[in-house]
Amino acid sequence: MANAVKTIGVLTSGGDAPGMNAATRAVVRTALAKGINVKGILKGYNGLLNEEIIDMDATSVSDTIDRGGTILYTARCLEFVDPEYQKKGADICKKHGIDGLVVIGGDGSFKGAQKLSALGVNTIGVPGTIDLDIACTDYTIGFDTAINTAMSAIDKIRDTSTSHERCSIIEVMGRNAGHIALWCGIANGAEDILIPGKYDFNEEKIIEKIIENKKKGKKHYIIVNAEGVGHSSSMAKRIEEATGIETRATILGHMQRGGSPSCKDRVYASMMGSMAVDLLAEGKTNRVVAYKNGEFVDYDIDEALAMTKDVDAHMYEVSKLLCR
Ligand code: ADP
Ligand code: F6P
């Protein structure tokens, strides 16, 4: 069957995530294998509007699978919410002969993809964010690497926390979602895990538990706090005042987004990037690639954006049993 597209554009948008390069590489190499040309659009929708568009061949993505960040660079482009700029973006795609587009990013980026689809540019979204906060998929590119990076950092904080018999509050990324906090909270054996929508802001309860644990001879108290709960530094001050136990807050920040991608991120990102090209070659548009119940699948973007998800309820219940 002939390909429905002749030239595919690929861009990364929103926060970068380890594994985005593997996805880009898979888009480029799958497209070339099908006889489709590829153009890289630099710096997300910003680069599209500024026509920062480069030709890509198989060697453009050599030596990139193990690299963190995104070789296409990324940006947030506030203008792109404006229909006038969306039209400009679609016109630029057409001017450059781009009749298919792969957008690697999060929900925000998919909204841009949805608009470009409606304007006649066949567009497919690939979920790339360390936050795991895309409802239609059980996996997002970068989450696996980010939780392993955060877990290693928290292990190190735990060493010094134990030596000084301190309490440590470690704030992890995730925007309004608590997936990174929940996974690290369990993996690092935290005494408390604070998650948006679950944490009841009852600091008294935490303070009582810290004092109880100290009496039982516990040498540290690790609280993994989600970015969406925040206020780690002021919480540390209040806990120190109330318990008399030295308390330190560490905000892990952007180190969680960097680094060489894990094996899972490299492989799943490759599968998703390749599948995005398959969908375009079949003439599909306005779809998002997802991993659901153990399979790579695709959803209509409108449907995907309407879905909601919370942290895994069972995993959260188990974490409550394990935090002591
Ligand atoms: P993510 O894609 O990781 O969710 P953002 O929410 O920052 O990250 O969105 C990335 C970019 O997607 C924005 O800077 C903007 O260019 C584009 N975008 C976000 N929302 C919309 C929208 N409603 N319409 C069109 N484009 C959007
Ligand atoms: O979406 C990824 C993410 O790292 C979030 O966890 C965090 O809230 C946000 O991006 C930070 O954005 P910026 O890099 O613009 O500070």
mmCIF file of C-alpha atoms and ligand atoms in Angstrom:
data_model
loop_
_atom_site.group_PDB
_atom_site.id
_atom_site.type_symbol
_atom_site.label_atom_id
_atom_site.label_comp_id
_atom_site.label_asym_id
_atom_site.label_seq_id
_atom_site.Cartn_x
_atom_site.Cartn_y
_atom_site.Cartn_z
ATOM 1 C CA MET A 1 0.000 0.000 0.000
ATOM 2 C CA ALA A 2 1.372 3.485 -0.889
ATOM 3 C CA ASN A 3 2.230 5.778 2.012
ATOM 4 C CA ALA A 4 -0.426 8.384 2.733
ATOM 5 C CA VAL A 5 2.316 10.929 3.494
ATOM 6 C CA LYS A 6 5.496 11.943 1.663
ATOM 7 C CA THR A 7 7.248 14.080 4.279
ATOM 8 C CA ILE A 8 6.978 13.776 8.036
ATOM 9 C CA GLY A 9 7.966 16.526 10.478
ATOM 10 C CA VAL A 10 8.950 15.674 14.044
ATOM 11 C CA LEU A 11 9.146 17.983 17.049
ATOM 12 C CA THR A 12 9.541 17.742 20.823
ATOM 13 C CA SER A 13 7.515 20.117 22.996
ATOM 14 C CA GLY A 14 6.946 20.954 26.675
ATOM 15 C CA GLY A 15 9.386 19.668 29.304
ATOM 16 C CA ASP A 16 12.137 17.432 27.914
ATOM 17 C CA ALA A 17 12.224 13.794 29.008
ATOM 18 C CA PRO A 18 14.903 11.083 28.765
ATOM 19 C CA GLY A 19 13.968 8.842 25.854
ATOM 20 C CA MET A 20 12.740 11.633 23.578
ATOM 21 C CA ASN A 21 15.835 11.068 21.416
ATOM 22 C CA ALA A 22 15.012 7.376 21.092
ATOM 23 C CA ALA A 23 11.514 8.337 19.908
ATOM 24 C CA THR A 24 12.890 10.878 17.418
ATOM 25 C CA ARG A 25 15.398 8.320 16.126
ATOM 26 C CA ALA A 26 12.603 5.775 15.638
ATOM 27 C CA VAL A 27 10.479 8.310 13.748
ATOM 28 C CA VAL A 28 13.381 9.165 11.437
ATOM 29 C CA ARG A 29 14.526 5.626 10.758
ATOM 30 C CA THR A 30 11.034 4.099 10.398
ATOM 31 C CA ALA A 31 10.006 6.849 7.993
ATOM 32 C CA LEU A 32 13.159 6.483 5.882
ATOM 33 C CA ALA A 33 12.660 2.717 5.756
ATOM 34 C CA LYS A 34 9.190 3.355 4.303
ATOM 35 C CA GLY A 35 10.533 5.823 1.725
ATOM 36 C CA ILE A 36 9.146 8.861 3.569
ATOM 37 C CA ASN A 37 11.285 12.039 3.971
ATOM 38 C CA VAL A 38 11.800 13.497 7.447
ATOM 39 C CA LYS A 39 12.248 17.066 8.650
ATOM 40 C CA GLY A 40 13.165 17.964 12.215
ATOM 41 C CA ILE A 41 11.407 20.988 13.665
ATOM 42 C CA LEU A 42 13.575 22.572 16.359
ATOM 43 C CA LYS A 43 12.327 24.044 19.673
ATOM 44 C CA GLY A 44 8.738 22.789 19.583
ATOM 45 C CA TYR A 45 5.957 24.990 18.233
ATOM 46 C CA ASN A 46 8.262 28.017 18.621
ATOM 47 C CA GLY A 47 10.640 26.575 16.052
ATOM 48 C CA LEU A 48 7.712 25.749 13.781
ATOM 49 C CA LEU A 49 6.525 29.371 13.848
ATOM 50 C CA ASN A 50 10.103 30.572 13.253
ATOM 51 C CA GLU A 51 10.635 27.979 10.505
ATOM 52 C CA GLU A 52 13.589 26.362 12.273
ATOM 53 C CA ILE A 53 13.261 23.246 10.166
ATOM 54 C CA ILE A 54 16.079 20.887 9.174
ATOM 55 C CA ASP A 55 16.325 17.906 6.845
ATOM 56 C CA MET A 56 17.024 14.664 8.674
ATOM 57 C CA ASP A 57 18.657 11.495 7.406
ATOM 58 C CA ALA A 58 19.577 8.234 9.132
ATOM 59 C CA THR A 59 22.854 9.698 10.437
ATOM 60 C CA SER A 60 21.145 12.779 11.964
ATOM 61 C CA VAL A 61 20.063 10.476 14.785
ATOM 62 C CA SER A 62 23.277 8.446 15.113
ATOM 63 C CA ASP A 63 24.691 8.241 18.653
ATOM 64 C CA THR A 64 21.565 9.729 20.213
ATOM 65 C CA ILE A 65 19.704 6.774 21.744
ATOM 66 C CA ASP A 66 21.715 6.945 24.972
ATOM 67 C CA ARG A 67 21.547 10.723 25.297
ATOM 68 C CA GLY A 68 19.312 12.591 27.729
ATOM 69 C CA GLY A 69 17.469 15.764 26.728
ATOM 70 C CA THR A 70 16.277 16.219 23.175
ATOM 71 C CA ILE A 71 18.483 16.842 20.144
ATOM 72 C CA LEU A 72 15.556 18.737 18.594
ATOM 73 C CA TYR A 73 15.484 21.077 21.604
ATOM 74 C CA THR A 74 12.158 21.943 23.192
ATOM 75 C CA ALA A 75 10.236 24.992 24.262
ATOM 76 C CA ARG A 76 6.970 26.211 25.604
ATOM 77 C CA CYS A 77 5.219 28.440 23.059
ATOM 78 C CA LEU A 78 2.422 30.464 24.606
ATOM 79 C CA GLU A 79 1.426 31.989 21.245
ATOM 80 C CA PHE A 80 0.398 28.591 19.941
ATOM 81 C CA VAL A 81 -2.864 28.609 21.953
ATOM 82 C CA ASP A 82 -3.967 31.427 19.630
ATOM 83 C CA PRO A 83 -5.831 30.184 16.488
ATOM 84 C CA GLU A 84 -3.992 32.768 14.366
ATOM 85 C CA TYR A 85 -0.637 31.153 15.212
ATOM 86 C CA GLN A 86 -2.025 27.639 14.817
ATOM 87 C CA LYS A 87 -3.066 28.577 11.256
ATOM 88 C CA LYS A 88 0.413 30.049 10.685
ATOM 89 C CA GLY A 89 1.928 26.757 11.935
ATOM 90 C CA ALA A 90 -0.237 24.691 9.569
ATOM 91 C CA ASP A 91 0.639 26.981 6.645
ATOM 92 C CA ILE A 92 4.370 26.639 7.416
ATOM 93 C CA CYS A 93 4.025 22.842 7.443
ATOM 94 C CA LYS A 94 2.378 22.995 4.030
ATOM 95 C CA LYS A 95 5.036 25.427 2.707
ATOM 96 C CA HIS A 96 7.768 22.932 3.716
ATOM 97 C CA GLY A 97 5.868 19.996 2.220
ATOM 98 C CA ILE A 98 5.239 18.515 5.691
ATOM 99 C CA ASP A 99 2.049 16.494 5.286
ATOM 100 C CA GLY A 100 2.478 14.421 8.445
ATOM 101 C CA LEU A 101 3.683 15.526 11.887
ATOM 102 C CA VAL A 102 4.780 13.665 15.026
ATOM 103 C CA VAL A 103 4.522 15.690 18.235
ATOM 104 C CA ILE A 104 6.425 14.230 21.185
ATOM 105 C CA GLY A 105 5.258 15.869 24.408
ATOM 106 C CA GLY A 106 2.554 16.000 27.033
ATOM 107 C CA ASP A 107 -1.146 16.919 27.144
ATOM 108 C CA GLY A 108 -0.444 20.590 26.346
ATOM 109 C CA SER A 109 1.526 19.624 23.261
ATOM 110 C CA PHE A 110 -1.307 17.283 22.190
ATOM 111 C CA LYS A 111 -3.721 20.236 22.236
ATOM 112 C CA GLY A 112 -1.478 21.908 19.655
ATOM 113 C CA ALA A 113 -1.406 18.651 17.669
ATOM 114 C CA GLN A 114 -5.215 18.501 17.778
ATOM 115 C CA LYS A 115 -5.427 21.999 16.298
ATOM 116 C CA LEU A 116 -2.943 21.203 13.507
ATOM 117 C CA SER A 117 -4.920 18.058 12.644
ATOM 118 C CA ALA A 118 -8.076 20.133 12.331
ATOM 119 C CA LEU A 119 -6.169 22.468 9.990
ATOM 120 C CA GLY A 120 -5.287 19.616 7.640
ATOM 121 C CA VAL A 121 -1.813 18.524 8.832
ATOM 122 C CA ASN A 122 -2.005 14.814 9.691
ATOM 123 C CA THR A 123 -0.676 14.787 13.243
ATOM 124 C CA ILE A 124 0.107 12.044 15.768
ATOM 125 C CA GLY A 125 1.051 12.594 19.434
ATOM 126 C CA VAL A 126 3.639 10.516 21.306
ATOM 127 C CA PRO A 127 3.497 10.787 25.125
ATOM 128 C CA GLY A 128 6.737 12.288 26.446
ATOM 129 C CA THR A 129 6.840 13.567 30.016
ATOM 130 C CA ILE A 130 8.519 12.484 33.224
ATOM 131 C CA ASP A 131 5.253 13.163 35.086
ATOM 132 C CA LEU A 132 3.251 10.117 33.823
ATOM 133 C CA ASP A 133 0.246 12.429 33.874
ATOM 134 C CA ILE A 134 -1.280 11.529 30.498
ATOM 135 C CA ALA A 135 -4.531 9.740 31.256
ATOM 136 C CA CYS A 136 -4.824 7.495 28.193
ATOM 137 C CA THR A 137 -1.498 5.725 28.764
ATOM 138 C CA ASP A 138 0.113 3.624 31.493
ATOM 139 C CA TYR A 139 3.573 4.692 30.269
ATOM 140 C CA THR A 140 5.087 8.030 29.262
ATOM 141 C CA ILE A 141 8.590 8.525 27.863
ATOM 142 C CA GLY A 142 10.996 9.591 30.615
ATOM 143 C CA PHE A 143 9.083 8.492 33.714
ATOM 144 C CA ASP A 144 11.119 5.332 34.214
ATOM 145 C CA THR A 145 14.449 7.159 34.028
ATOM 146 C CA ALA A 146 13.192 10.008 36.229
ATOM 147 C CA ILE A 147 12.011 7.729 39.037
ATOM 148 C CA ASN A 148 15.314 5.855 38.993
ATOM 149 C CA THR A 149 17.259 9.132 39.069
ATOM 150 C CA ALA A 150 15.131 10.449 41.936
ATOM 151 C CA MET A 151 15.335 7.129 43.776
ATOM 152 C CA SER A 152 19.155 7.165 43.680
ATOM 153 C CA ALA A 153 19.223 10.768 44.892
ATOM 154 C CA ILE A 154 16.854 9.980 47.767
ATOM 155 C CA ASP A 155 18.990 6.958 48.762
ATOM 156 C CA LYS A 156 21.935 9.348 49.115
ATOM 157 C CA ILE A 157 19.937 11.813 51.191
ATOM 158 C CA ARG A 158 18.838 8.940 53.398
ATOM 159 C CA ASP A 159 22.505 8.083 54.170
ATOM 160 C CA THR A 160 23.282 11.540 55.491
ATOM 161 C CA SER A 161 19.875 11.854 57.147
ATOM 162 C CA THR A 162 20.524 8.652 59.118
ATOM 163 C CA SER A 163 24.055 9.722 60.109
ATOM 164 C CA HIS A 164 22.718 12.973 61.558
ATOM 165 C CA GLU A 165 19.498 11.421 62.881
ATOM 166 C CA ARG A 166 17.522 13.995 60.954
ATOM 167 C CA CYS A 167 14.186 14.265 59.307
ATOM 168 C CA SER A 168 14.365 14.904 55.533
ATOM 169 C CA ILE A 169 11.661 16.212 53.277
ATOM 170 C CA ILE A 170 12.436 15.517 49.634
ATOM 171 C CA GLU A 171 10.346 17.234 47.021
ATOM 172 C CA VAL A 172 10.028 15.489 43.677
ATOM 173 C CA MET A 173 8.637 16.797 40.361
ATOM 174 C CA GLY A 174 5.332 15.836 38.806
ATOM 175 C CA ARG A 175 3.447 19.098 38.464
ATOM 176 C CA ASN A 176 -0.033 18.336 39.896
ATOM 177 C CA ALA A 177 0.388 14.574 39.631
ATOM 178 C CA GLY A 178 1.804 12.345 42.366
ATOM 179 C CA HIS A 179 3.163 9.424 40.321
ATOM 180 C CA ILE A 180 6.871 10.180 40.857
ATOM 181 C CA ALA A 181 6.252 10.762 44.575
ATOM 182 C CA LEU A 182 4.323 7.517 44.989
ATOM 183 C CA TRP A 183 6.851 5.353 43.132
ATOM 184 C CA CYS A 184 9.837 6.899 44.920
ATOM 185 C CA GLY A 185 8.042 6.893 48.251
ATOM 186 C CA ILE A 186 7.617 3.130 47.988
ATOM 187 C CA ALA A 187 11.048 2.483 46.414
ATOM 188 C CA ASN A 188 12.891 4.572 49.000
ATOM 189 C CA GLY A 189 10.980 3.216 51.995
ATOM 190 C CA ALA A 190 9.712 6.655 52.971
ATOM 191 C CA GLU A 191 7.992 7.163 56.298
ATOM 192 C CA ASP A 192 5.454 9.474 54.635
ATOM 193 C CA ILE A 193 4.428 10.145 51.021
ATOM 194 C CA LEU A 194 2.537 13.361 50.366
ATOM 195 C CA ILE A 195 0.467 13.328 47.191
ATOM 196 C CA PRO A 196 -1.824 16.027 45.738
ATOM 197 C CA GLY A 197 -5.466 15.149 46.291
ATOM 198 C CA LYS A 198 -4.561 12.543 48.934
ATOM 199 C CA TYR A 199 -2.558 14.472 51.546
ATOM 200 C CA ASP A 200 -4.917 15.967 54.128
ATOM 201 C CA PHE A 201 -2.473 18.725 55.247
ATOM 202 C CA ASN A 202 -2.644 17.376 58.798
ATOM 203 C CA GLU A 203 0.910 18.240 59.868
ATOM 204 C CA GLU A 204 0.102 17.378 63.484
ATOM 205 C CA LYS A 205 -0.292 13.734 62.483
ATOM 206 C CA ILE A 206 3.146 13.752 60.813
ATOM 207 C CA ILE A 207 4.739 15.441 63.828
ATOM 208 C CA GLU A 208 3.248 12.882 66.246
ATOM 209 C CA LYS A 209 4.536 10.049 64.058
ATOM 210 C CA ILE A 210 8.043 11.539 63.920
ATOM 211 C CA ILE A 211 8.137 11.819 67.730
ATOM 212 C CA GLU A 212 6.792 8.251 68.133
ATOM 213 C CA ASN A 213 9.358 6.873 65.674
ATOM 214 C CA LYS A 214 12.201 8.703 67.432
ATOM 215 C CA LYS A 215 11.113 7.087 70.726
ATOM 216 C CA LYS A 216 11.215 3.681 69.019
ATOM 217 C CA GLY A 217 14.835 4.384 68.007
ATOM 218 C CA LYS A 218 14.370 5.263 64.323
ATOM 219 C CA LYS A 219 17.410 7.116 63.023
ATOM 220 C CA HIS A 220 15.796 9.012 60.182
ATOM 221 C CA TYR A 221 12.418 10.118 58.920
ATOM 222 C CA ILE A 222 12.051 10.456 55.149
ATOM 223 C CA ILE A 223 9.105 12.334 53.726
ATOM 224 C CA VAL A 224 8.721 12.218 49.940
ATOM 225 C CA ASN A 225 6.680 15.248 48.995
ATOM 226 C CA ALA A 226 5.135 15.844 45.569
ATOM 227 C CA GLU A 227 5.703 19.166 43.816
ATOM 228 C CA GLY A 228 1.918 19.625 43.691
ATOM 229 C CA VAL A 229 1.816 19.660 47.523
ATOM 230 C CA GLY A 230 4.949 21.833 47.701
ATOM 231 C CA HIS A 231 6.001 24.090 50.607
ATOM 232 C CA SER A 232 8.763 21.663 51.641
ATOM 233 C CA SER A 233 11.035 24.350 53.155
ATOM 234 C CA SER A 234 8.367 25.925 55.365
ATOM 235 C CA MET A 235 7.134 22.462 56.356
ATOM 236 C CA ALA A 236 10.692 21.544 57.409
ATOM 237 C CA LYS A 237 10.919 24.624 59.626
ATOM 238 C CA ARG A 238 7.600 23.869 61.341
ATOM 239 C CA ILE A 239 8.492 20.196 61.847
ATOM 240 C CA GLU A 240 11.884 21.112 63.347
ATOM 241 C CA GLU A 241 10.267 23.608 65.731
ATOM 242 C CA ALA A 242 7.567 21.169 66.822
ATOM 243 C CA THR A 243 9.760 18.058 67.218
ATOM 244 C CA GLY A 244 13.160 19.501 68.142
ATOM 245 C CA ILE A 245 14.593 17.168 65.472
ATOM 246 C CA GLU A 246 16.806 18.767 62.842
ATOM 247 C CA THR A 247 14.847 18.784 59.595
ATOM 248 C CA ARG A 248 16.105 19.556 56.097
ATOM 249 C CA ALA A 249 14.223 20.067 52.851
ATOM 250 C CA THR A 250 15.719 19.104 49.493
ATOM 251 C CA ILE A 251 14.013 20.018 46.258
ATOM 252 C CA LEU A 252 15.404 17.617 43.658
ATOM 253 C CA GLY A 253 14.379 19.840 40.741
ATOM 254 C CA HIS A 254 15.579 19.537 37.165
ATOM 255 C CA MET A 255 18.191 16.838 37.794
ATOM 256 C CA GLN A 256 15.174 14.492 37.599
ATOM 257 C CA ARG A 257 14.671 15.360 33.926
ATOM 258 C CA GLY A 258 18.234 14.730 32.785
ATOM 259 C CA GLY A 259 20.507 11.774 32.262
ATOM 260 C CA SER A 260 20.849 8.832 29.952
ATOM 261 C CA PRO A 261 17.491 7.065 29.468
ATOM 262 C CA SER A 262 16.821 3.691 31.079
ATOM 263 C CA CYS A 263 16.514 0.570 28.934
ATOM 264 C CA LYS A 264 12.712 0.708 29.237
ATOM 265 C CA ASP A 265 12.583 4.348 28.128
ATOM 266 C CA ARG A 266 14.814 3.640 25.132
ATOM 267 C CA VAL A 267 12.790 0.621 24.013
ATOM 268 C CA TYR A 268 9.259 1.913 24.656
ATOM 269 C CA ALA A 269 10.090 5.305 23.125
ATOM 270 C CA SER A 270 11.443 3.495 20.050
ATOM 271 C CA MET A 271 8.248 1.434 19.750
ATOM 272 C CA MET A 272 6.058 4.518 20.113
ATOM 273 C CA GLY A 273 8.037 6.653 17.642
ATOM 274 C CA SER A 274 7.911 3.862 15.083
ATOM 275 C CA MET A 275 4.175 3.334 15.615
ATOM 276 C CA ALA A 276 3.491 7.054 15.101
ATOM 277 C CA VAL A 277 5.026 6.762 11.611
ATOM 278 C CA ASP A 278 2.970 3.609 10.887
ATOM 279 C CA LEU A 279 -0.202 5.537 11.731
ATOM 280 C CA LEU A 280 0.745 8.448 9.467
ATOM 281 C CA ALA A 281 1.646 6.063 6.643
ATOM 282 C CA GLU A 282 -1.855 4.564 7.005
ATOM 283 C CA GLY A 283 -3.363 8.045 6.579
ATOM 284 C CA LYS A 284 -4.388 8.439 10.236
ATOM 285 C CA THR A 285 -4.485 11.804 11.989
ATOM 286 C CA ASN A 286 -5.483 13.265 15.363
ATOM 287 C CA ARG A 287 -4.320 10.116 17.173
ATOM 288 C CA VAL A 288 -2.080 9.630 20.179
ATOM 289 C CA VAL A 289 0.099 6.574 20.728
ATOM 290 C CA ALA A 290 -0.371 4.946 24.141
ATOM 291 C CA TYR A 291 0.621 1.898 26.166
ATOM 292 C CA LYS A 292 -2.428 0.401 27.813
ATOM 293 C CA ASN A 293 -2.849 -2.929 29.603
ATOM 294 C CA GLY A 294 0.418 -4.277 28.215
ATOM 295 C CA GLU A 295 -0.099 -3.239 24.596
ATOM 296 C CA PHE A 296 0.848 -0.341 22.324
ATOM 297 C CA VAL A 297 -2.420 1.160 21.104
ATOM 298 C CA ASP A 298 -3.681 4.488 19.765
ATOM 299 C CA TYR A 299 -6.536 6.800 20.727
ATOM 300 C CA ASP A 300 -8.286 9.724 19.154
ATOM 301 C CA ILE A 301 -6.624 12.843 20.640
ATOM 302 C CA ASP A 302 -9.988 14.385 21.619
ATOM 303 C CA GLU A 303 -10.895 11.184 23.473
ATOM 304 C CA ALA A 304 -7.427 10.975 25.069
ATOM 305 C CA LEU A 305 -7.551 14.564 26.306
ATOM 306 C CA ALA A 306 -10.979 14.000 27.879
ATOM 307 C CA MET A 307 -9.709 11.085 30.003
ATOM 308 C CA THR A 308 -8.588 11.556 33.596
ATOM 309 C CA LYS A 309 -6.394 9.492 35.878
ATOM 310 C CA ASP A 310 -5.170 9.515 39.437
ATOM 311 C CA VAL A 311 -2.320 7.601 41.041
ATOM 312 C CA ASP A 312 -2.949 3.861 41.090
ATOM 313 C CA ALA A 313 -5.419 3.339 43.967
ATOM 314 C CA HIS A 314 -4.127 -0.097 44.955
ATOM 315 C CA MET A 315 -0.514 1.047 44.883
ATOM 316 C CA TYR A 316 -1.456 3.989 47.082
ATOM 317 C CA GLU A 317 -3.219 1.702 49.590
ATOM 318 C CA VAL A 318 -0.172 -0.584 49.739
ATOM 319 C CA SER A 319 2.124 2.427 50.262
ATOM 320 C CA LYS A 320 0.033 3.385 53.296
ATOM 321 C CA LEU A 321 0.611 -0.068 54.794
ATOM 322 C CA LEU A 322 4.366 0.160 54.217
ATOM 323 C CA CYS A 323 4.980 3.699 55.544
ATOM 324 C CA ARG A 324 5.779 3.381 59.241
HETATM 325 P P1 ADP B 1 3.252 19.437 28.003
HETATM 326 O O1 ADP B 1 3.162 19.195 26.547
HETATM 327 O O2 ADP B 1 4.415 18.723 28.630
HETATM 328 O O3 ADP B 1 1.930 19.204 28.722
HETATM 329 P P2 ADP B 1 2.814 22.318 28.189
HETATM 330 O O4 ADP B 1 1.504 22.196 28.900
HETATM 331 O O5 ADP B 1 3.764 23.377 28.642
HETATM 332 O O6 ADP B 1 3.662 20.968 28.220
HETATM 333 O O7 ADP B 1 2.488 22.538 26.649
HETATM 334 C C1 ADP B 1 3.523 22.577 25.689
HETATM 335 C C2 ADP B 1 3.150 23.495 24.558
HETATM 336 O O8 ADP B 1 1.986 22.992 23.891
HETATM 337 C C3 ADP B 1 2.760 24.908 24.967
HETATM 338 O O9 ADP B 1 3.863 25.742 25.219
HETATM 339 C C4 ADP B 1 2.009 25.359 23.734
HETATM 340 O O10 ADP B 1 2.911 25.681 22.699
HETATM 341 C C5 ADP B 1 1.259 24.081 23.337
HETATM 342 N N1 ADP B 1 -0.109 24.124 23.868
HETATM 343 C C6 ADP B 1 -0.514 24.002 25.153
HETATM 344 N N2 ADP B 1 -1.838 24.167 25.284
HETATM 345 C C7 ADP B 1 -2.307 24.411 24.035
HETATM 346 C C8 ADP B 1 -3.604 24.696 23.474
HETATM 347 N N3 ADP B 1 -4.700 24.761 24.244
HETATM 348 N N4 ADP B 1 -3.692 24.911 22.157
HETATM 349 C C9 ADP B 1 -2.600 24.865 21.355
HETATM 350 N N5 ADP B 1 -1.354 24.616 21.820
HETATM 351 C C10 ADP B 1 -1.196 24.402 23.124
HETATM 352 O O1 F6P B 2 6.292 18.405 33.047
HETATM 353 C C1 F6P B 2 7.606 18.132 33.442
HETATM 354 C C2 F6P B 2 8.032 19.069 34.543
HETATM 355 O O2 F6P B 2 9.371 18.757 34.876
HETATM 356 C C3 F6P B 2 7.149 19.070 35.777
HETATM 357 O O3 F6P B 2 7.407 17.953 36.628
HETATM 358 C C4 F6P B 2 7.490 20.393 36.389
HETATM 359 O O4 F6P B 2 6.392 20.880 37.135
HETATM 360 C C5 F6P B 2 7.729 21.272 35.184
HETATM 361 O O5 F6P B 2 7.997 20.415 34.092
HETATM 362 C C6 F6P B 2 8.865 22.240 35.347
HETATM 363 O O6 F6P B 2 8.915 23.054 34.237
HETATM 364 P P1 F6P B 2 10.141 24.030 33.914
HETATM 365 O O7 F6P B 2 11.232 23.216 33.337
HETATM 366 O O8 F6P B 2 9.549 24.984 32.936
HETATM 367 O O9 F6P B 2 10.566 24.652 35.202
#
